[in-house]
mmCIF file of N, CA and C in Angstrom:
data_model
loop_
_atom_site.group_PDB
_atom_site.id
_atom_site.type_symbol
_atom_site.label_atom_id
_atom_site.label_comp_id
_atom_site.label_asym_id
_atom_site.label_seq_id
_atom_site.Cartn_x
_atom_site.Cartn_y
_atom_site.Cartn_z
ATOM 1 N N MET A 1 90.173 201.553 184.880
ATOM 2 C CA MET A 1 89.430 202.779 184.812
ATOM 3 C C MET A 1 90.407 203.929 185.019
ATOM 4 N N GLN A 2 90.319 204.921 184.164
ATOM 5 C CA GLN A 2 91.210 206.065 184.238
ATOM 6 C C GLN A 2 90.398 207.281 184.644
ATOM 7 N N VAL A 3 90.946 208.071 185.547
ATOM 8 C CA VAL A 3 90.245 209.266 186.015
ATOM 9 C C VAL A 3 91.052 210.488 185.630
ATOM 10 N N ASN A 4 90.416 211.424 184.958
ATOM 11 C CA ASN A 4 91.037 212.713 184.641
ATOM 12 C C ASN A 4 90.243 213.792 185.350
ATOM 13 N N ARG A 5 90.908 214.562 186.174
ATOM 14 C CA ARG A 5 90.194 215.640 186.867
ATOM 15 C C ARG A 5 89.875 216.760 185.901
ATOM 16 N N TYR A 6 90.769 217.027 185.006
ATOM 17 C CA TYR A 6 90.552 218.067 184.009
ATOM 18 C C TYR A 6 90.804 217.472 182.637
ATOM 19 N N THR A 7 89.938 217.745 181.707
ATOM 20 C CA THR A 7 90.122 217.228 180.358
ATOM 21 C C THR A 7 91.202 218.035 179.662
ATOM 22 N N THR A 8 92.031 217.353 178.895
ATOM 23 C CA THR A 8 93.136 218.023 178.216
ATOM 24 C C THR A 8 92.833 218.289 176.752
ATOM 25 N N GLY A 9 91.766 217.709 176.247
ATOM 26 C CA GLY A 9 91.439 217.894 174.846
ATOM 27 C C GLY A 9 92.207 216.950 173.942
ATOM 28 N N VAL A 10 93.075 216.108 174.503
ATOM 29 C CA VAL A 10 93.835 215.149 173.717
ATOM 30 C C VAL A 10 92.947 213.956 173.409
ATOM 31 N N LYS A 11 92.872 213.586 172.132
ATOM 32 C CA LYS A 11 92.049 212.452 171.746
ATOM 33 C C LYS A 11 92.902 211.190 171.766
ATOM 34 N N THR A 12 92.299 210.103 172.228
ATOM 35 C CA THR A 12 92.996 208.829 172.235
ATOM 36 C C THR A 12 92.329 207.900 171.242
ATOM 37 N N THR A 13 93.076 206.926 170.779
ATOM 38 C CA THR A 13 92.517 205.968 169.822
ATOM 39 C C THR A 13 91.942 204.739 170.508
ATOM 40 N N VAL A 14 92.088 204.655 171.807
ATOM 41 C CA VAL A 14 91.583 203.517 172.558
ATOM 42 C C VAL A 14 90.078 203.697 172.754
ATOM 43 N N ASP A 15 89.301 202.637 172.469
ATOM 44 C CA ASP A 15 87.850 202.696 172.671
ATOM 45 C C ASP A 15 87.535 202.457 174.132
ATOM 46 N N LYS A 16 87.193 203.515 174.821
ATOM 47 C CA LYS A 16 86.802 203.423 176.222
ATOM 48 C C LYS A 16 85.566 204.282 176.416
ATOM 49 N N ASN A 17 84.756 203.893 177.373
ATOM 50 C CA ASN A 17 83.584 204.688 177.710
ATOM 51 C C ASN A 17 84.027 205.868 178.568
ATOM 52 N N THR A 18 83.478 207.021 178.279
ATOM 53 C CA THR A 18 83.822 208.234 179.013
ATOM 54 C C THR A 18 82.571 208.764 179.689
ATOM 55 N N VAL A 19 82.706 209.046 180.976
ATOM 56 C CA VAL A 19 81.578 209.550 181.757
ATOM 57 C C VAL A 19 82.062 210.715 182.604
ATOM 58 N N LYS A 20 81.260 211.773 182.672
ATOM 59 C CA LYS A 20 81.551 212.902 183.547
ATOM 60 C C LYS A 20 80.722 212.691 184.809
ATOM 61 N N VAL A 21 81.385 212.643 185.965
ATOM 62 C CA VAL A 21 80.695 212.402 187.233
ATOM 63 C C VAL A 21 81.076 213.479 188.243
ATOM 64 N N ASN A 22 80.244 213.602 189.270
ATOM 65 C CA ASN A 22 80.501 214.543 190.349
ATOM 66 C C ASN A 22 80.636 213.744 191.631
ATOM 67 N N ILE A 23 81.804 213.830 192.243
ATOM 68 C CA ILE A 23 82.050 213.126 193.503
ATOM 69 C C ILE A 23 82.488 214.149 194.534
ATOM 70 N N TYR A 24 81.695 214.266 195.572
ATOM 71 C CA TYR A 24 81.991 215.140 196.713
ATOM 72 C C TYR A 24 82.274 216.578 196.262
ATOM 73 N N GLY A 25 81.463 217.019 195.301
ATOM 74 C CA GLY A 25 81.556 218.404 194.857
ATOM 75 C C GLY A 25 82.575 218.676 193.764
ATOM 76 N N SER A 26 83.310 217.676 193.344
ATOM 77 C CA SER A 26 84.282 217.866 192.271
ATOM 78 C C SER A 26 83.867 217.044 191.061
ATOM 79 N N GLU A 27 84.108 217.620 189.882
ATOM 80 C CA GLU A 27 83.753 216.943 188.648
ATOM 81 C C GLU A 27 84.966 216.178 188.119
ATOM 82 N N TYR A 28 84.709 214.947 187.681
ATOM 83 C CA TYR A 28 85.760 214.089 187.139
ATOM 84 C C TYR A 28 85.294 213.500 185.823
ATOM 85 N N VAL A 29 86.235 213.334 184.901
ATOM 86 C CA VAL A 29 85.970 212.608 183.663
ATOM 87 C C VAL A 29 86.612 211.244 183.835
ATOM 88 N N ILE A 30 85.785 210.207 183.760
ATOM 89 C CA ILE A 30 86.262 208.847 183.998
ATOM 90 C C ILE A 30 86.163 208.073 182.695
ATOM 91 N N LYS A 31 87.257 207.424 182.328
ATOM 92 C CA LYS A 31 87.295 206.588 181.140
ATOM 93 C C LYS A 31 87.545 205.163 181.587
ATOM 94 N N GLY A 32 86.734 204.243 181.064
ATOM 95 C CA GLY A 32 86.923 202.856 181.454
ATOM 96 C C GLY A 32 86.256 201.910 180.485
ATOM 97 N N ASP A 33 86.568 200.644 180.632
ATOM 98 C CA ASP A 33 85.991 199.607 179.784
ATOM 99 C C ASP A 33 84.557 199.278 180.193
ATOM 100 N N ALA A 34 84.201 199.554 181.430
ATOM 101 C CA ALA A 34 82.857 199.241 181.934
ATOM 102 C C ALA A 34 81.839 200.159 181.259
ATOM 103 N N ASP A 35 80.585 199.696 181.236
ATOM 104 C CA ASP A 35 79.548 200.535 180.635
ATOM 105 C C ASP A 35 79.330 201.771 181.501
ATOM 106 N N THR A 36 78.810 202.813 180.887
ATOM 107 C CA THR A 36 78.677 204.098 181.574
ATOM 108 C C THR A 36 77.777 204.015 182.805
ATOM 109 N N GLY A 37 76.734 203.206 182.749
ATOM 110 C CA GLY A 37 75.854 203.047 183.906
ATOM 111 C C GLY A 37 76.594 202.494 185.106
ATOM 112 N N HIS A 38 77.483 201.546 184.857
ATOM 113 C CA HIS A 38 78.270 200.944 185.943
ATOM 114 C C HIS A 38 79.227 201.982 186.540
ATOM 115 N N ILE A 39 79.868 202.736 185.681
ATOM 116 C CA ILE A 39 80.798 203.772 186.153
ATOM 117 C C ILE A 39 80.048 204.810 186.988
ATOM 118 N N GLU A 40 78.874 205.210 186.528
ATOM 119 C CA GLU A 40 78.075 206.186 187.279
ATOM 120 C C GLU A 40 77.638 205.625 188.624
ATOM 121 N N LYS A 41 77.254 204.350 188.643
ATOM 122 C CA LYS A 41 76.812 203.717 189.892
ATOM 123 C C LYS A 41 77.953 203.677 190.906
ATOM 124 N N ILE A 42 79.139 203.335 190.462
ATOM 125 C CA ILE A 42 80.303 203.297 191.358
ATOM 126 C C ILE A 42 80.621 204.697 191.874
ATOM 127 N N SER A 43 80.561 205.667 190.981
ATOM 128 C CA SER A 43 80.841 207.050 191.376
ATOM 129 C C SER A 43 79.838 207.538 192.409
ATOM 130 N N GLN A 44 78.571 207.224 192.233
ATOM 131 C CA GLN A 44 77.539 207.611 193.200
ATOM 132 C C GLN A 44 77.783 206.935 194.544
ATOM 133 N N PHE A 45 78.231 205.681 194.505
ATOM 134 C CA PHE A 45 78.529 204.951 195.731
ATOM 135 C C PHE A 45 79.647 205.645 196.514
ATOM 136 N N VAL A 46 80.723 205.999 195.805
ATOM 137 C CA VAL A 46 81.852 206.677 196.454
ATOM 138 C C VAL A 46 81.406 208.033 196.999
ATOM 139 N N ASP A 47 80.634 208.780 196.218
ATOM 140 C CA ASP A 47 80.123 210.070 196.661
ATOM 141 C C ASP A 47 79.300 209.917 197.934
ATOM 142 N N GLN A 48 78.427 208.927 197.955
ATOM 143 C CA GLN A 48 77.580 208.677 199.125
ATOM 144 C C GLN A 48 78.435 208.343 200.349
ATOM 145 N N LYS A 49 79.436 207.486 200.163
ATOM 146 C CA LYS A 49 80.299 207.106 201.293
ATOM 147 C C LYS A 49 81.039 208.319 201.847
ATOM 148 N N MET A 50 81.520 209.179 200.951
ATOM 149 C CA MET A 50 82.246 210.360 201.413
ATOM 150 C C MET A 50 81.313 211.296 202.181
ATOM 151 N N LYS A 51 80.083 211.455 201.708
ATOM 152 C CA LYS A 51 79.119 212.311 202.400
ATOM 153 C C LYS A 51 78.730 211.725 203.754
ATOM 154 N N GLU A 52 78.635 210.393 203.840
ATOM 155 C CA GLU A 52 78.332 209.742 205.128
ATOM 156 C C GLU A 52 79.449 209.986 206.131
ATOM 157 N N ILE A 53 80.693 209.939 205.670
ATOM 158 C CA ILE A 53 81.847 210.141 206.553
ATOM 159 C C ILE A 53 81.812 211.538 207.165
ATOM 160 N N ASN A 54 81.432 212.496 206.364
ATOM 161 C CA ASN A 54 81.505 213.880 206.827
ATOM 162 C C ASN A 54 80.124 214.521 206.949
ATOM 163 N N LYS A 55 79.192 213.803 207.587
ATOM 164 C CA LYS A 55 77.840 214.341 207.797
ATOM 165 C C LYS A 55 77.870 215.666 208.554
ATOM 166 N N SER A 56 78.709 215.737 209.549
ATOM 167 C CA SER A 56 78.748 216.929 210.402
ATOM 168 C C SER A 56 79.522 218.072 209.754
ATOM 169 N N GLY A 57 80.330 217.769 208.761
ATOM 170 C CA GLY A 57 81.139 218.802 208.128
ATOM 171 C C GLY A 57 82.377 219.171 208.940
ATOM 172 N N ALA A 58 82.680 218.359 209.935
ATOM 173 C CA ALA A 58 83.809 218.660 210.815
ATOM 174 C C ALA A 58 85.165 218.428 210.137
ATOM 175 N N ILE A 59 85.207 217.533 209.170
ATOM 176 C CA ILE A 59 86.471 217.246 208.490
ATOM 177 C C ILE A 59 86.581 218.219 207.319
ATOM 178 N N LYS A 60 87.575 219.059 207.356
ATOM 179 C CA LYS A 60 87.724 220.108 206.343
ATOM 180 C C LYS A 60 88.458 219.618 205.096
ATOM 181 N N SER A 61 89.312 218.654 205.226
ATOM 182 C CA SER A 61 90.118 218.190 204.100
ATOM 183 C C SER A 61 89.379 217.111 203.299
ATOM 184 N N PRO A 62 89.098 217.387 202.029
ATOM 185 C CA PRO A 62 88.465 216.366 201.188
ATOM 186 C C PRO A 62 89.341 215.107 201.061
ATOM 187 N N LEU A 63 90.665 215.298 201.125
ATOM 188 C CA LEU A 63 91.568 214.146 201.060
ATOM 189 C C LEU A 63 91.355 213.226 202.259
ATOM 190 N N LYS A 64 91.212 213.787 203.449
ATOM 191 C CA LYS A 64 90.960 212.979 204.646
ATOM 192 C C LYS A 64 89.620 212.251 204.530
ATOM 193 N N VAL A 65 88.614 212.946 204.012
ATOM 194 C CA VAL A 65 87.307 212.326 203.816
ATOM 195 C C VAL A 65 87.433 211.167 202.841
ATOM 196 N N ALA A 66 88.174 211.375 201.756
ATOM 197 C CA ALA A 66 88.358 210.328 200.745
ATOM 198 C C ALA A 66 89.091 209.121 201.324
ATOM 199 N N ILE A 67 90.102 209.372 202.143
ATOM 200 C CA ILE A 67 90.862 208.270 202.751
ATOM 201 C C ILE A 67 89.984 207.487 203.721
ATOM 202 N N LEU A 68 89.211 208.181 204.546
ATOM 203 C CA LEU A 68 88.308 207.494 205.476
ATOM 204 C C LEU A 68 87.238 206.706 204.716
ATOM 205 N N ALA A 69 86.719 207.277 203.639
ATOM 206 C CA ALA A 69 85.725 206.564 202.818
ATOM 207 C C ALA A 69 86.356 205.321 202.201
ATOM 208 N N ALA A 70 87.591 205.465 201.710
ATOM 209 C CA ALA A 70 88.293 204.317 201.116
ATOM 210 C C ALA A 70 88.511 203.219 202.146
ATOM 211 N N LEU A 71 88.857 203.595 203.359
ATOM 212 C CA LEU A 71 89.044 202.608 204.429
ATOM 213 C C LEU A 71 87.731 201.894 204.753
ATOM 214 N N ASN A 72 86.636 202.640 204.806
ATOM 215 C CA ASN A 72 85.329 202.019 205.071
ATOM 216 C C ASN A 72 84.917 201.089 203.939
ATOM 217 N N ILE A 73 85.138 201.512 202.699
ATOM 218 C CA ILE A 73 84.809 200.664 201.549
ATOM 219 C C ILE A 73 85.658 199.402 201.569
ATOM 220 N N ALA A 74 86.949 199.548 201.861
ATOM 221 C CA ALA A 74 87.833 198.382 201.941
ATOM 222 C C ALA A 74 87.394 197.436 203.047
ATOM 223 N N ASP A 75 86.979 197.984 204.186
ATOM 224 C CA ASP A 75 86.491 197.166 205.296
ATOM 225 C C ASP A 75 85.265 196.360 204.870
ATOM 226 N N GLU A 76 84.317 197.025 204.221
ATOM 227 C CA GLU A 76 83.116 196.324 203.726
ATOM 228 C C GLU A 76 83.501 195.226 202.730
ATOM 229 N N TYR A 77 84.420 195.539 201.841
ATOM 230 C CA TYR A 77 84.869 194.566 200.843
ATOM 231 C C TYR A 77 85.473 193.331 201.518
ATOM 232 N N PHE A 78 86.389 193.532 202.460
ATOM 233 C CA PHE A 78 87.049 192.407 203.114
ATOM 234 C C PHE A 78 86.068 191.569 203.930
ATOM 235 N N LYS A 79 85.134 192.228 204.607
ATOM 236 C CA LYS A 79 84.122 191.484 205.368
ATOM 237 C C LYS A 79 83.269 190.628 204.432
ATOM 238 N N THR A 80 82.854 191.214 203.319
ATOM 239 C CA THR A 80 82.031 190.482 202.350
ATOM 240 C C THR A 80 82.819 189.325 201.742
ATOM 241 N N ARG A 81 84.069 189.579 201.404
ATOM 242 C CA ARG A 81 84.916 188.533 200.826
ATOM 243 C C ARG A 81 85.111 187.380 201.809
ATOM 244 N N ASP A 82 85.337 187.698 203.079
ATOM 245 C CA ASP A 82 85.520 186.663 204.093
ATOM 246 C C ASP A 82 84.237 185.856 204.299
ATOM 247 N N GLU A 83 83.086 186.549 204.303
ATOM 248 C CA GLU A 83 81.801 185.850 204.438
ATOM 249 C C GLU A 83 81.569 184.908 203.263
ATOM 250 N N GLN A 84 81.885 185.366 202.062
ATOM 251 C CA GLN A 84 81.716 184.523 200.879
ATOM 252 C C GLN A 84 82.652 183.319 200.929
ATOM 253 N N LYS A 85 83.866 183.543 201.412
ATOM 254 C CA LYS A 85 84.826 182.445 201.525
ATOM 255 C C LYS A 85 84.299 181.377 202.485
ATOM 256 N N LEU A 86 83.753 181.804 203.621
ATOM 257 C CA LEU A 86 83.186 180.857 204.585
ATOM 258 C C LEU A 86 81.991 180.121 203.988
ATOM 259 N N GLN A 87 81.164 180.841 203.231
ATOM 260 C CA GLN A 87 79.995 180.226 202.600
ATOM 261 C C GLN A 87 80.427 179.183 201.571
ATOM 262 N N ILE A 88 81.429 179.501 200.779
ATOM 263 C CA ILE A 88 81.938 178.552 199.780
ATOM 264 C C ILE A 88 82.502 177.314 200.463
ATOM 265 N N GLU A 89 83.254 177.515 201.537
ATOM 266 C CA GLU A 89 83.804 176.380 202.280
ATOM 267 C C GLU A 89 82.676 175.503 202.820
ATOM 268 N N SER A 90 81.611 176.118 203.306
ATOM 269 C CA SER A 90 80.463 175.373 203.814
ATOM 270 C C SER A 90 79.813 174.566 202.693
ATOM 271 N N TYR A 91 79.633 175.186 201.528
ATOM 272 C CA TYR A 91 79.046 174.480 200.380
ATOM 273 C C TYR A 91 79.928 173.315 199.934
ATOM 274 N N GLU A 92 81.239 173.552 199.902
ATOM 275 C CA GLU A 92 82.158 172.490 199.487
ATOM 276 C C GLU A 92 82.110 171.318 200.466
ATOM 277 N N SER A 93 82.066 171.622 201.761
ATOM 278 C CA SER A 93 81.998 170.570 202.772
ATOM 279 C C SER A 93 80.712 169.761 202.618
ATOM 280 N N ARG A 94 79.613 170.456 202.415
ATOM 281 C CA ARG A 94 78.327 169.767 202.252
ATOM 282 C C ARG A 94 78.322 168.929 200.974
ATOM 283 N N ALA A 95 78.888 169.456 199.906
ATOM 284 C CA ALA A 95 78.943 168.715 198.644
ATOM 285 C C ALA A 95 79.777 167.443 198.802
ATOM 286 N N LYS A 96 80.886 167.537 199.539
ATOM 287 C CA LYS A 96 81.721 166.354 199.770
ATOM 288 C C LYS A 96 80.961 165.294 200.562
ATOM 289 N N LYS A 97 80.203 165.735 201.583
ATOM 290 C CA LYS A 97 79.420 164.791 202.384
ATOM 291 C C LYS A 97 78.338 164.131 201.529
ATOM 292 N N LEU A 98 77.661 164.912 200.699
ATOM 293 C CA LEU A 98 76.631 164.354 199.823
ATOM 294 C C LEU A 98 77.225 163.383 198.816
ATOM 295 N N LEU A 99 78.375 163.740 198.251
ATOM 296 C CA LEU A 99 79.040 162.859 197.290
ATOM 297 C C LEU A 99 79.461 161.560 197.962
ATOM 298 N N LYS A 100 79.954 161.655 199.193
ATOM 299 C CA LYS A 100 80.346 160.466 199.944
ATOM 300 C C LYS A 100 79.127 159.571 200.182
ATOM 301 N N SER A 101 77.998 160.182 200.536
ATOM 302 C CA SER A 101 76.766 159.418 200.749
ATOM 303 C C SER A 101 76.301 158.767 199.457
ATOM 304 N N LEU A 102 76.382 159.507 198.359
ATOM 305 C CA LEU A 102 75.995 158.937 197.062
ATOM 306 C C LEU A 102 76.886 157.773 196.676
ATOM 307 N N ASN A 103 78.188 157.948 196.863
ATOM 308 C CA ASN A 103 79.127 156.880 196.524
ATOM 309 C C ASN A 103 78.898 155.655 197.395
ATOM 310 N N ALA A 104 78.576 155.848 198.668
ATOM 311 C CA ALA A 104 78.299 154.728 199.564
ATOM 312 C C ALA A 104 77.034 154.012 199.117
ATOM 313 N N GLY A 105 76.056 154.749 198.642
ATOM 314 C CA GLY A 105 74.805 154.155 198.176
ATOM 315 C C GLY A 105 74.970 153.397 196.880
ATOM 316 N N VAL A 106 75.888 153.762 196.050
ATOM 317 C CA VAL A 106 76.104 153.097 194.765
ATOM 318 C C VAL A 106 76.679 151.713 194.974
ATOM 319 N N THR A 107 77.483 151.520 195.987
ATOM 320 C CA THR A 107 78.089 150.217 196.220
ATOM 321 C C THR A 107 77.087 149.214 196.779
ATOM 322 N N GLU A 108 76.026 149.696 197.402
ATOM 323 C CA GLU A 108 74.995 148.804 197.927
ATOM 324 C C GLU A 108 74.001 148.471 196.829
ATOM 325 N N LYS A 109 73.285 147.355 196.981
ATOM 326 C CA LYS A 109 72.275 146.960 196.014
ATOM 327 C C LYS A 109 71.107 147.943 196.116
ATOM 328 N N PRO A 110 70.772 148.610 195.003
ATOM 329 C CA PRO A 110 69.680 149.580 195.073
ATOM 330 C C PRO A 110 68.334 148.905 195.249
ATOM 331 N N GLU A 111 67.500 149.534 196.047
ATOM 332 C CA GLU A 111 66.144 149.034 196.240
ATOM 333 C C GLU A 111 65.248 149.672 195.192
ATOM 334 N N PRO A 112 64.229 148.934 194.721
ATOM 335 C CA PRO A 112 63.338 149.548 193.729
ATOM 336 C C PRO A 112 62.587 150.721 194.345
ATOM 337 N N ALA A 113 62.327 151.687 193.506
ATOM 338 C CA ALA A 113 61.601 152.863 193.968
ATOM 339 C C ALA A 113 60.162 152.493 194.258
ATOM 340 N N PRO A 114 59.590 153.001 195.332
ATOM 341 C CA PRO A 114 58.192 152.690 195.651
ATOM 342 C C PRO A 114 57.255 153.327 194.618
ATOM 343 N N VAL A 115 56.191 152.612 194.318
ATOM 344 C CA VAL A 115 55.184 153.132 193.398
ATOM 345 C C VAL A 115 54.192 153.916 194.235
ATOM 346 N N GLU A 116 54.049 155.184 193.914
ATOM 347 C CA GLU A 116 53.201 156.054 194.716
ATOM 348 C C GLU A 116 51.749 156.021 194.260
ATOM 349 N N ASP A 117 51.491 155.903 192.987
ATOM 350 C CA ASP A 117 50.130 155.963 192.466
ATOM 351 C C ASP A 117 49.707 154.567 192.015
ATOM 352 N N LYS A 118 49.171 153.772 192.944
ATOM 353 C CA LYS A 118 48.814 152.399 192.669
ATOM 354 C C LYS A 118 47.609 152.293 191.744
ATOM 355 N N GLU A 119 46.693 153.245 191.777
ATOM 356 C CA GLU A 119 45.526 153.204 190.895
ATOM 357 C C GLU A 119 45.950 153.265 189.439
ATOM 358 N N GLU A 120 46.917 154.107 189.129
ATOM 359 C CA GLU A 120 47.375 154.211 187.748
ATOM 360 C C GLU A 120 48.066 152.924 187.331
ATOM 361 N N GLU A 121 48.820 152.324 188.248
ATOM 362 C CA GLU A 121 49.503 151.073 187.948
ATOM 363 C C GLU A 121 48.468 149.987 187.641
ATOM 364 N N ILE A 122 47.408 149.912 188.395
ATOM 365 C CA ILE A 122 46.367 148.920 188.183
ATOM 366 C C ILE A 122 45.653 149.180 186.859
ATOM 367 N N SER A 123 45.351 150.404 186.552
ATOM 368 C CA SER A 123 44.647 150.705 185.311
ATOM 369 C C SER A 123 45.508 150.362 184.098
ATOM 370 N N LEU A 124 46.803 150.470 184.204
ATOM 371 C CA LEU A 124 47.664 150.097 183.086
ATOM 372 C C LEU A 124 47.605 148.587 182.842
ATOM 373 N N PHE A 125 47.539 147.812 183.903
ATOM 374 C CA PHE A 125 47.472 146.364 183.754
ATOM 375 C C PHE A 125 46.109 145.925 183.228
ATOM 376 N N SER A 126 45.076 146.631 183.546
ATOM 377 C CA SER A 126 43.733 146.215 183.130
ATOM 378 C C SER A 126 43.479 146.526 181.654
ATOM 379 N N GLN A 127 44.328 147.314 181.008
ATOM 380 C CA GLN A 127 44.131 147.645 179.601
ATOM 381 C C GLN A 127 44.589 146.522 178.681
ATOM 382 N N LYS A 128 45.285 145.542 179.138
ATOM 383 C CA LYS A 128 45.825 144.465 178.290
ATOM 384 C C LYS A 128 44.780 143.567 177.769
#
């Protein structure tokens, strides 16, 4: 994704989606391969995070607000990534245990499955 703060009027031959967004009071032209809705959603997310950081208006530098927002976003990303990693490890462990149980069951002589609906079984025999 490419961000231009000011448009230069230069045309490019690369097919990219272009979206004009407003983040923390500044307008940006963003060009990227993602669809425009996705680019707008990301821009709104960043704008929201920056506004949350500076609710009181005490931080005067937009750069400081942007850096703090970036740190918070990175923190959320790493926490989510770590949680997903733990979840995947849990799924893999469970899958290995289930596979081990299945493999152990295959080596034993299988028992026939119980017939649950005996009335239907009887009616099938009586049709002969």
